[in-house]
Coordinates of C-alpha atoms in Angstrom, one line a residue:
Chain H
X1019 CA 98.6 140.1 130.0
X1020 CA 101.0 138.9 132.7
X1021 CA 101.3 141.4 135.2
X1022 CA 104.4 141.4 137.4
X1023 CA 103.1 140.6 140.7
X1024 CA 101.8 136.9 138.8
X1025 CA 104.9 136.9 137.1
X1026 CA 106.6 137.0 140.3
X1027 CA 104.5 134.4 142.0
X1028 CA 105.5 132.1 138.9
X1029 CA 109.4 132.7 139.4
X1030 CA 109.2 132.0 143.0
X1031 CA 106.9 128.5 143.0
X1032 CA 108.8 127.2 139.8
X1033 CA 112.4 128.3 141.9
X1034 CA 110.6 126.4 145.0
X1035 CA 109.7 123.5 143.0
X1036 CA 113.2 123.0 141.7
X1037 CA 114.5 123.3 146.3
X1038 CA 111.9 120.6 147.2
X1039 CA 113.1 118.5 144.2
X1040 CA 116.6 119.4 145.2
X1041 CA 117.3 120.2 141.1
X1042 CA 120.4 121.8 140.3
X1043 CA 120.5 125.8 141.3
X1044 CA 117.5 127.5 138.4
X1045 CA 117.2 130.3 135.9
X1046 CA 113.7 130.8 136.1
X1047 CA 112.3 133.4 133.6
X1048 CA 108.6 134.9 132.7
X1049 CA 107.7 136.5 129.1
X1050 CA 104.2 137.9 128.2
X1051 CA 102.9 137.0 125.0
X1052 CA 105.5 139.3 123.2
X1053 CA 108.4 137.3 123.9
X1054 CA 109.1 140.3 125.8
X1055 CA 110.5 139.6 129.5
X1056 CA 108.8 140.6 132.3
X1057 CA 110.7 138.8 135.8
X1058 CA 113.8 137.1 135.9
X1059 CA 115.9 135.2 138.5
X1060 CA 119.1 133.4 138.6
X1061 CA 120.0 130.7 141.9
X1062 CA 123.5 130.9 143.0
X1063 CA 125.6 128.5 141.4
X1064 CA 123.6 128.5 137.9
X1065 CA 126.3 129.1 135.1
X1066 CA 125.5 132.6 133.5
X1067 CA 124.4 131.2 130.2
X1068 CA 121.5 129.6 131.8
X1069 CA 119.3 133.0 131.6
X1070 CA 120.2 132.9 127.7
X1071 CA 118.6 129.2 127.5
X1072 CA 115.7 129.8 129.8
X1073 CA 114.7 132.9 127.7
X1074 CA 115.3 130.5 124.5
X1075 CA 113.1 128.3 125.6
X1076 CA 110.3 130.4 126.4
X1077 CA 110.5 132.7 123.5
X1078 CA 110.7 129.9 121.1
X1079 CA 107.3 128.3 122.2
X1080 CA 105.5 132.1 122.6
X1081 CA 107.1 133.0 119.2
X1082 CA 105.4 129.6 117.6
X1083 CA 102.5 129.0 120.2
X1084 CA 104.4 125.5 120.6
X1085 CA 105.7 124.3 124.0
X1086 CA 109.2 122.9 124.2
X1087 CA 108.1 119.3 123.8
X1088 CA 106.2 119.6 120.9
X1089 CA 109.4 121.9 119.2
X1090 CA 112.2 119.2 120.7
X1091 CA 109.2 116.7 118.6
X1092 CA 109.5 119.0 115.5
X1093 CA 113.3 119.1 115.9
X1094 CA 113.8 115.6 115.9
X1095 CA 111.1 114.7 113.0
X1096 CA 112.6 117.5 110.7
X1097 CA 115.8 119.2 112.0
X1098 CA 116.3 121.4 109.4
X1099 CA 112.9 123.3 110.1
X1100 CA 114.0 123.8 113.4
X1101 CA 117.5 125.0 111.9
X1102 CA 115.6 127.6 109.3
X1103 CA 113.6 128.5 112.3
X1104 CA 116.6 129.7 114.0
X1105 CA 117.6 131.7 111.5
X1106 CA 114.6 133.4 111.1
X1107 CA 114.3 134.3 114.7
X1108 CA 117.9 135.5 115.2
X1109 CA 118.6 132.3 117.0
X1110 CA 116.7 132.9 119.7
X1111 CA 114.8 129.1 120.1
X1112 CA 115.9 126.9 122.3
X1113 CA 113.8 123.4 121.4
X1114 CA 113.7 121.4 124.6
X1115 CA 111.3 120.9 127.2
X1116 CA 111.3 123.8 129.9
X1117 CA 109.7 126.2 128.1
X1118 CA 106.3 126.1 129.1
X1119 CA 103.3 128.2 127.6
X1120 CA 101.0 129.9 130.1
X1121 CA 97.4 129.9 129.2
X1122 CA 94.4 131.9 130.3
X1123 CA 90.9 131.1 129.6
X1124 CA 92.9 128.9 126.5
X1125 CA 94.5 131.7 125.4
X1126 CA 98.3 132.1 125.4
X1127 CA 99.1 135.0 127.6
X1128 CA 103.2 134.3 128.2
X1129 CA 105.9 131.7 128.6
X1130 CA 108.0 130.4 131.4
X1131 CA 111.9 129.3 130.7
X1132 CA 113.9 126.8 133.0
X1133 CA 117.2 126.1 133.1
X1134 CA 119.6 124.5 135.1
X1135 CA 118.4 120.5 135.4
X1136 CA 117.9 118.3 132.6
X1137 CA 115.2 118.9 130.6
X1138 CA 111.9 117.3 132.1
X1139 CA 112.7 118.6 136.0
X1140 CA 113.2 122.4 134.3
X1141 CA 109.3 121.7 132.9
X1142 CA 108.5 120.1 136.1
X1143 CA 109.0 123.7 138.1
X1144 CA 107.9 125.3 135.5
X1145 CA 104.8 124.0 135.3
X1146 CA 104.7 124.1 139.4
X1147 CA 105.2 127.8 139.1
X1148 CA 102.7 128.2 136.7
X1149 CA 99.8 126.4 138.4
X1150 CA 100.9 127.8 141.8
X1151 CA 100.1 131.4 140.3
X1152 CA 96.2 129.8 139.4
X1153 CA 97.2 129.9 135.6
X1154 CA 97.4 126.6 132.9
X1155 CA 100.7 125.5 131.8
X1156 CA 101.3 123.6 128.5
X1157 CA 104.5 121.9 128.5
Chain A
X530 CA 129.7 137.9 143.6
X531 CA 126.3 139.2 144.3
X532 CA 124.4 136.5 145.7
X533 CA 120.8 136.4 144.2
X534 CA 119.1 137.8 147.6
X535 CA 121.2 140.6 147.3
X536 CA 120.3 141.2 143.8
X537 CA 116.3 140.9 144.9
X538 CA 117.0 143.8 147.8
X539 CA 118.5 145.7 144.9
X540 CA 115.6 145.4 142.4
X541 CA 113.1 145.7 145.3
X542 CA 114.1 149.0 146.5
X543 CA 115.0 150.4 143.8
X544 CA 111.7 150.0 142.4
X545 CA 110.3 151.2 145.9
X546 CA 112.1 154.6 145.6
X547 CA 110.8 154.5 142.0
X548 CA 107.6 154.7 143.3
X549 CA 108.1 156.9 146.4
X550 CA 109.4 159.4 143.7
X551 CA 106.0 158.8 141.4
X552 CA 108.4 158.2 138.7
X553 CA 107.3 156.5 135.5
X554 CA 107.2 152.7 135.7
X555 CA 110.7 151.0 135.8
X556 CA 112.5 147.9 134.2
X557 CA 115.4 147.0 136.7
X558 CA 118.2 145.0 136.3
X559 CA 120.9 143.5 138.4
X560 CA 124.0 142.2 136.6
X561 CA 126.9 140.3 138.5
X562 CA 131.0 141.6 137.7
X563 CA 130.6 139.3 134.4
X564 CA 127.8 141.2 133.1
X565 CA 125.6 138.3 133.2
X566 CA 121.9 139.0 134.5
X567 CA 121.1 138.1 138.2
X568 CA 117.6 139.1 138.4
X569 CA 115.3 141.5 136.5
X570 CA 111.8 143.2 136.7
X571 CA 109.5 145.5 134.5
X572 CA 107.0 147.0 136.2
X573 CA 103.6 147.1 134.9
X574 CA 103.2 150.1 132.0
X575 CA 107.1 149.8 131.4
X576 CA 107.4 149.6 127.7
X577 CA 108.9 146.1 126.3
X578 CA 112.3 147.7 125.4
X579 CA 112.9 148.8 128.8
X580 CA 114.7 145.3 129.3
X581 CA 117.7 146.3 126.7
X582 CA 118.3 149.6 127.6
X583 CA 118.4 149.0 131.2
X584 CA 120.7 145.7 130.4
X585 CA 122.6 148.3 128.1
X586 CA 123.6 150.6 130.3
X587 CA 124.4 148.0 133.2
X588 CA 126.7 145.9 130.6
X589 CA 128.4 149.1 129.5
X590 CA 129.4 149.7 133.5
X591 CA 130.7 146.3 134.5
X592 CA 132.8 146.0 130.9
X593 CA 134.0 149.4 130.9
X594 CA 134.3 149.9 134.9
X595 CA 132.5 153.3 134.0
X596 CA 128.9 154.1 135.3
X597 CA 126.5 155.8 133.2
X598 CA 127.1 159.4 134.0
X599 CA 130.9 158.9 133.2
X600 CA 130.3 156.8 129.8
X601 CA 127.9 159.7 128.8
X602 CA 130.6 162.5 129.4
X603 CA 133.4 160.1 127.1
X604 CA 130.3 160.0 124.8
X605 CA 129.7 163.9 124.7
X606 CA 133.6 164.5 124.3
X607 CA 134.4 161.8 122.0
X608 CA 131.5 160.3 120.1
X609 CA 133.5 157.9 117.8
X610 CA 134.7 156.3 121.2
X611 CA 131.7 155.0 122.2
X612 CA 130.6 154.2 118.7
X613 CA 133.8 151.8 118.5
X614 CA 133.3 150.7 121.9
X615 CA 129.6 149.7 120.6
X616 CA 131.3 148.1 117.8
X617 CA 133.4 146.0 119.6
X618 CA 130.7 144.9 122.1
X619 CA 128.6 144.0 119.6
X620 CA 126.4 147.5 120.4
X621 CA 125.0 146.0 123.8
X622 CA 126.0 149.4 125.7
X623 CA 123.7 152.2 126.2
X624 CA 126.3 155.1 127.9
X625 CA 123.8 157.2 129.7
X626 CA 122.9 157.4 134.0
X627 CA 121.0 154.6 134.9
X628 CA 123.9 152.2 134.6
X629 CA 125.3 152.0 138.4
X630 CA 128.5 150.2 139.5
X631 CA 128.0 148.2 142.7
X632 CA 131.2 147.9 144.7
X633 CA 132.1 146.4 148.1
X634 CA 135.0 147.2 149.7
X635 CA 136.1 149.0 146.7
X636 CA 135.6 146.3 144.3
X637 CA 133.2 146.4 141.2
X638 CA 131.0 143.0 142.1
X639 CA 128.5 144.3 139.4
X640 CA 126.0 146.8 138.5
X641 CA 122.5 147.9 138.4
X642 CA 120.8 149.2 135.1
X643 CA 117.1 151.2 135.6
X644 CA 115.2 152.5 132.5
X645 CA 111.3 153.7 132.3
X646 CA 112.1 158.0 133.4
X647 CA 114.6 160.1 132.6
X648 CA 118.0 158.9 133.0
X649 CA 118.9 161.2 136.0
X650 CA 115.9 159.6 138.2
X651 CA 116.5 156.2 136.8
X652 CA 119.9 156.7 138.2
X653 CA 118.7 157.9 141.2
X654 CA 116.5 155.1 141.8
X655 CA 119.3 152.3 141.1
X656 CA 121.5 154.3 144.0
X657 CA 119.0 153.8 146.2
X658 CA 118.2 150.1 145.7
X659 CA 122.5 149.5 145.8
X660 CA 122.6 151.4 149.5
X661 CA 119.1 149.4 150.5
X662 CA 121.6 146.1 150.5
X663 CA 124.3 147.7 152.6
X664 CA 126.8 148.0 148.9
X665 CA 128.6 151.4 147.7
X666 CA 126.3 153.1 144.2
X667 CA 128.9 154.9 141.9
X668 CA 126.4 156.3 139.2
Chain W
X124 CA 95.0 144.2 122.0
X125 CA 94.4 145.0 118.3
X126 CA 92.4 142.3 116.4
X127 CA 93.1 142.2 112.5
X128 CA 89.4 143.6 111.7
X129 CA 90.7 146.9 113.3
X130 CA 94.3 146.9 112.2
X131 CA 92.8 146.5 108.6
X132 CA 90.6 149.4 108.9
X133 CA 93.7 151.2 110.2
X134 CA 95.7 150.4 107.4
X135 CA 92.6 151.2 104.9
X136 CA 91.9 154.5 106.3
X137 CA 95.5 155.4 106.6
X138 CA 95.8 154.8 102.9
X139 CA 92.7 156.6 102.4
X140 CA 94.2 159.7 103.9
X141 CA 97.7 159.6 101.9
X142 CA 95.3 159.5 98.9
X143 CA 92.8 162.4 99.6
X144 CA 96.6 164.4 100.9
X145 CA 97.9 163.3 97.3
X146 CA 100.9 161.7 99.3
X147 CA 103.4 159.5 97.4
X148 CA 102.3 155.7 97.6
X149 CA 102.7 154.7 101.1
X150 CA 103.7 151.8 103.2
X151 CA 101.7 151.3 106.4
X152 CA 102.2 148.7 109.2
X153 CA 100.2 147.8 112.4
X154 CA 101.8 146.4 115.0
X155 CA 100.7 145.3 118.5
X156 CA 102.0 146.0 121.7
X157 CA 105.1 143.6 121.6
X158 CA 105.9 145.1 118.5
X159 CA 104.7 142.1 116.4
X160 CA 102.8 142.6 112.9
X161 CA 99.0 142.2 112.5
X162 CA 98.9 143.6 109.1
X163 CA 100.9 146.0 106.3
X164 CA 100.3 147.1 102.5
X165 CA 102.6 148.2 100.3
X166 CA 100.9 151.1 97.4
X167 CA 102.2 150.3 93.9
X168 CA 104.8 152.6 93.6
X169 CA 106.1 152.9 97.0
X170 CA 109.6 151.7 96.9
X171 CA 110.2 148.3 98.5
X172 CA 112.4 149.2 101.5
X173 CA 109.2 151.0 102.7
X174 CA 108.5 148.0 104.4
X175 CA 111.4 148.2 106.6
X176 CA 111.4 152.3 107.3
X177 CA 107.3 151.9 108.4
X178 CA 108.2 149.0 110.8
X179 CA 110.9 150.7 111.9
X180 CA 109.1 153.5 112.6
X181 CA 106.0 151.6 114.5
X182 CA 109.0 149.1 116.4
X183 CA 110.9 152.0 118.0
X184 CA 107.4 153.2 119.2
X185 CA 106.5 150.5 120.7
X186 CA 109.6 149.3 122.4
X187 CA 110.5 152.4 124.1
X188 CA 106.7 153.6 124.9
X189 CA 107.6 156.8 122.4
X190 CA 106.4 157.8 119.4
X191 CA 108.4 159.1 116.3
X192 CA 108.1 162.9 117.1
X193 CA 109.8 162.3 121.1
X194 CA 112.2 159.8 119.2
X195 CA 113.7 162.3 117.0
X196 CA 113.9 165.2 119.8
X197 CA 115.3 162.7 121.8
X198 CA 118.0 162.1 118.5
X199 CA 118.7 165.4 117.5
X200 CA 119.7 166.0 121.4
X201 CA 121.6 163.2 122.1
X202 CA 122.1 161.5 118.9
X203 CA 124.6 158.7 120.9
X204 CA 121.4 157.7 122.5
X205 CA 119.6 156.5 119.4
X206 CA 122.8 155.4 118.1
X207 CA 123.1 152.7 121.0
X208 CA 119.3 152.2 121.3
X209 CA 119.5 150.5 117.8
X210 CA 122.8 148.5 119.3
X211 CA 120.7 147.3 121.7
X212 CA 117.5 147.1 119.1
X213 CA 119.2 145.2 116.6
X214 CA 119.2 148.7 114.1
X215 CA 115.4 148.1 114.0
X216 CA 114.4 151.6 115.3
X217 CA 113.7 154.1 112.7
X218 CA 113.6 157.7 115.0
X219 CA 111.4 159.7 112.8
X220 CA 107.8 161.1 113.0
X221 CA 105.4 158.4 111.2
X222 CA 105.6 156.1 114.0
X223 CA 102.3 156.6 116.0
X224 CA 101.3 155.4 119.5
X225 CA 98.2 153.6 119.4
X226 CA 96.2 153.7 122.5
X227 CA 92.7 152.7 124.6
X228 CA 91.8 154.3 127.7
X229 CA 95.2 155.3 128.0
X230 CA 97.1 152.3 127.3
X231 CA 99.1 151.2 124.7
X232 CA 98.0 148.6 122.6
X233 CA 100.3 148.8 119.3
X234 CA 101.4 151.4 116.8
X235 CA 100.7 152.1 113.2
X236 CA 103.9 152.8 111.1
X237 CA 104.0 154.8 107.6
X238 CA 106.4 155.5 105.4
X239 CA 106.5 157.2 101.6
X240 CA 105.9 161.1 101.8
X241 CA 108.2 163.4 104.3
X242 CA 107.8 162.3 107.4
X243 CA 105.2 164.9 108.9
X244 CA 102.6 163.7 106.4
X245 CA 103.4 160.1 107.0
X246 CA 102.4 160.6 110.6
X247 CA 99.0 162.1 109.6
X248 CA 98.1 159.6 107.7
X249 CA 98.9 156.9 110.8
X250 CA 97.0 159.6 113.0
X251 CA 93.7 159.5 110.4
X252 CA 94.2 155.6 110.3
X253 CA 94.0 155.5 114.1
X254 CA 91.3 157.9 114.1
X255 CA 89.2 156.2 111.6
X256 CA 88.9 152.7 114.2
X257 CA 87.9 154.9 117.4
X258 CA 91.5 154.7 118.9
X259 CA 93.8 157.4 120.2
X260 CA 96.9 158.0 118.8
X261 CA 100.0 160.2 120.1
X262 CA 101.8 161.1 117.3
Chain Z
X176 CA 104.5 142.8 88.9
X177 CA 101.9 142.0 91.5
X178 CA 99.9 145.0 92.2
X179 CA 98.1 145.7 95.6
X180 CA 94.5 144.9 94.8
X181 CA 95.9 141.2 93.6
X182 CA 98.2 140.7 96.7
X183 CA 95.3 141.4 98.9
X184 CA 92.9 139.3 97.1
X185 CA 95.1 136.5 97.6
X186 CA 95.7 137.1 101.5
X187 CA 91.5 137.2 101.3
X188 CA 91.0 133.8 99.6
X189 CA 93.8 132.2 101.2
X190 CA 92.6 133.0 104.8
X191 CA 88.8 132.4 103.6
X192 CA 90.1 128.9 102.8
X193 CA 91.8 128.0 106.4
X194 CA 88.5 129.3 107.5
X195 CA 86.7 127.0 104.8
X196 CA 88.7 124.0 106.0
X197 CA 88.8 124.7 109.6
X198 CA 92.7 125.4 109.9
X199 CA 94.4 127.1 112.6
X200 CA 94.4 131.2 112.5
X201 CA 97.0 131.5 109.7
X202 CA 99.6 134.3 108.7
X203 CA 99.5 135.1 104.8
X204 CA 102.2 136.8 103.3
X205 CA 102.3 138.3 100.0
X206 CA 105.7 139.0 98.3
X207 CA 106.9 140.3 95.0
X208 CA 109.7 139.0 92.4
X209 CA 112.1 141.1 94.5
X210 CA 111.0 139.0 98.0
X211 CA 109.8 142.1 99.1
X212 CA 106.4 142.3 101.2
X213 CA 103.9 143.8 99.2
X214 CA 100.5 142.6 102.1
X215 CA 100.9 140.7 105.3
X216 CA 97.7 139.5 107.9
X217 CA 98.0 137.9 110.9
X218 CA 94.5 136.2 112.2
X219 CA 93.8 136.4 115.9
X220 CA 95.4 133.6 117.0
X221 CA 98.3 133.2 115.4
X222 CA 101.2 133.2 117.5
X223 CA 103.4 136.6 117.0
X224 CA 106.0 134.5 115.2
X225 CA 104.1 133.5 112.4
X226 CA 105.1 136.1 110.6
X227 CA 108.5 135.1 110.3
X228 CA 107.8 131.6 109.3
X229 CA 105.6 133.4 106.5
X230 CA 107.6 135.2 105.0
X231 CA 110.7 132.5 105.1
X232 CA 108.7 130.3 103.7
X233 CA 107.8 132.5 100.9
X234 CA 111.5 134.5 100.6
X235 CA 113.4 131.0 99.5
X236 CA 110.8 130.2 97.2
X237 CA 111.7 134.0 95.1
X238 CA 115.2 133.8 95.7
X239 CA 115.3 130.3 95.0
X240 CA 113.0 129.7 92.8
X241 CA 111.7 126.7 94.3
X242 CA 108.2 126.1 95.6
X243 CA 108.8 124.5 99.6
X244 CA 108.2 121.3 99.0
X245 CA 111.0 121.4 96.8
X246 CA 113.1 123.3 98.9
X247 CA 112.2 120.5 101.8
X248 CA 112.9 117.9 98.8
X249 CA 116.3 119.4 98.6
X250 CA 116.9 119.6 102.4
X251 CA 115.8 116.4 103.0
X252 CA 118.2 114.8 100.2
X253 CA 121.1 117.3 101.2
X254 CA 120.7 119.4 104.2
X255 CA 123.8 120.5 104.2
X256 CA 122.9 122.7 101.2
X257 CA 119.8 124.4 102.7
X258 CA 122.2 125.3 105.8
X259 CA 124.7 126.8 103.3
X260 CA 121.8 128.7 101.3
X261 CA 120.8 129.8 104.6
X262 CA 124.2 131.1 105.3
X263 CA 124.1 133.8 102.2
X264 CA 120.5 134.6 103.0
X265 CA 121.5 135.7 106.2
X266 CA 119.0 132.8 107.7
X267 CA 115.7 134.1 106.5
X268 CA 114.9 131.1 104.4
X269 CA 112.4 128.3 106.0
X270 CA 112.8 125.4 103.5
X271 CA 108.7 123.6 104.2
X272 CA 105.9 123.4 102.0
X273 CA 103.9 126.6 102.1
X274 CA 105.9 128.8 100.1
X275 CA 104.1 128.6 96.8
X276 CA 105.6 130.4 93.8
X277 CA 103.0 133.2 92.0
X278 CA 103.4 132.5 88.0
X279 CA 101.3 134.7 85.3
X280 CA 102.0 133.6 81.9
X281 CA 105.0 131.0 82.8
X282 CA 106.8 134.0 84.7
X283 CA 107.2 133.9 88.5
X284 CA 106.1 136.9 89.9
X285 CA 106.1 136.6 93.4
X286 CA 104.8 134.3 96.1
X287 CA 102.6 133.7 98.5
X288 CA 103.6 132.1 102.1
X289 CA 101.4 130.7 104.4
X290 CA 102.5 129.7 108.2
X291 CA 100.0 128.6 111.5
X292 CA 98.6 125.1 110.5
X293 CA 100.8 121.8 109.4
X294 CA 102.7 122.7 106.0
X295 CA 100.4 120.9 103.7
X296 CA 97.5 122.7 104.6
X297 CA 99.5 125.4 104.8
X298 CA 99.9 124.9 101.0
X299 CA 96.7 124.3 100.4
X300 CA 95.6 128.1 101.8
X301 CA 98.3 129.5 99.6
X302 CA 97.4 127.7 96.7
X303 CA 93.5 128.8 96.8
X304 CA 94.5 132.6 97.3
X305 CA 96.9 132.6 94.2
X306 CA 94.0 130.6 91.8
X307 CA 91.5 133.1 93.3
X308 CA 93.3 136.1 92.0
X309 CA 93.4 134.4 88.3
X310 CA 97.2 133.6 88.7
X311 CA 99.6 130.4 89.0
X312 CA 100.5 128.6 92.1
X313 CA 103.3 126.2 91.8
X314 CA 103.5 124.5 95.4

């Protein structure tokens, strides 16, 4: 369970990460292990389609227990899983690093999506965020 | 434009009067006059769904320029309106209180969408976060 | 959490129930708290869209913290409601009793769908199910 | 026909063997020769999406026909095709091996899909839960 108050600390750190990396302005979002979403916060200047691929992101590797990296791996070995994937899951996957799971005592208690830079620097605050709130990213 | 400071005042005290109130726990959403998401929290005990039907009724404002309260009335006189209007939209609205344009200077710059109590406190609690930031509530 | 040892005795005692009631052959579906399937048998006889009604049932309960019985008051009162909750659900809900709350020490961890008889016996044999693995259920 | 007692006998063997060989937790779907669900178990463990991937794997192989490594055959020779067969089945086909065909006396019944380790194991699971209950796997 991610309570909001973690969730919170997650958005903020990963959001700071992206300032002291001076990324392009984030959507930074937190699901528990549901896929469901729990906190949520768009920088000024992000393009509004950027909460839809940072929540595609994350619920992609909570839905499958894979991190973006290891579905962008998938995707490029065998597209047409990750295509059949897609449609089994409404569309909803976004296969690209930035989705990062968040682990607990090796369990998988959420996700964190990032959008906004190229892939690897929306991972990078990602995984800031998640290690700032004392929690183990797999990205 | 609501800036996303603004938008984090909004959910902030909204959730605050929430609690002052001893309502049931909240999902709250700030959307911008595109209907595209801002920034978003769900309290701890808020059921998962709580995401859509808050988005739902904030979408429903800012593309019909009606809050809540008014969208319910057109729903109670004229059901196969808002069924059509669903239709059209792709059935992302959910016409009830809780859905509250956020105007300044008289200008719809977005709206705030609250789910978790009944829809009358839910709106009452998305007023309160909308005057917290110094912006004019029409629920 | 539910683990699958306890959503199986659910769904075993549930069953048990529909037979000792001499209910119609049954459908009957755990989920978990993000509304996610653990486990589900179908009776021989028990038509095949079963599947879909019981999940239905269990989903809506889940998502909106409700179970079937506060669903359908909620319907038959403002049945535009419901209608836009499944907009915004995907038409996943199923507003009926059958969809039970499942909870421990007060929190909800899942729900047990059932589907097959009328509805009122459906939702006794989730409750008996629930019963059976030492969990409270709000029916 | 596959009846209840034989569906659940081969959602017993087949997990017993990922346990046997050590796979990851597993999700086991049993379906009939309509593609509907007849039993479904997800192992702790097992990422919520599993299901999905399941039950695609096991739906093309009905509806199809076509064991999954066919199916991936077919994909892999002509993708173009599984996207179009995707397109009528509403996207609920996953074209990878693991969606093994249930025959009783040269006549496909059903199917059994596995998801949660690497395809070929995946397979292999299925495979051991359909010879358990007396009945035909082609893989």
């Amino acid at each position: 369970m991610i309570d909001l108050d973690t969730a919170k600390v997650m958005v903020t750190e990963a959001r700071k990460k992206g300032r002291d990396l001076g990324l392009q302005p984030l959507a930074v979002v937190v699901i528990d292990d549901g896929g469901h979403i729990k906190a949520f916060e768009r920088e000024d200047g992000a393009s509004p389609g950027r909460f839809d691929i940072a929540l595609g992101k994350a619920y992609g590797a909570v839905m499958l227990g894979m991190p973006g990296s290891a579905q962008m791996a998938r995707a490029e070995a065998q597209a047409y899983f990750m295509t059949a994937a897609n449609g089994v899951f409404g569309g909803k996957l976004v296969p690209v690093p930035g989705g990062v799971l968040v682990k607990r005592d090796g369990v998988i208690i959420g996700a964190v999506g990032v959008s906004g830079d190229v892939s690897d620097k929306d991972a990078e605050a990602a995984v800031a965020g998640i290690t700032a709130a004392g929690l183990d990213p797999v990205a």
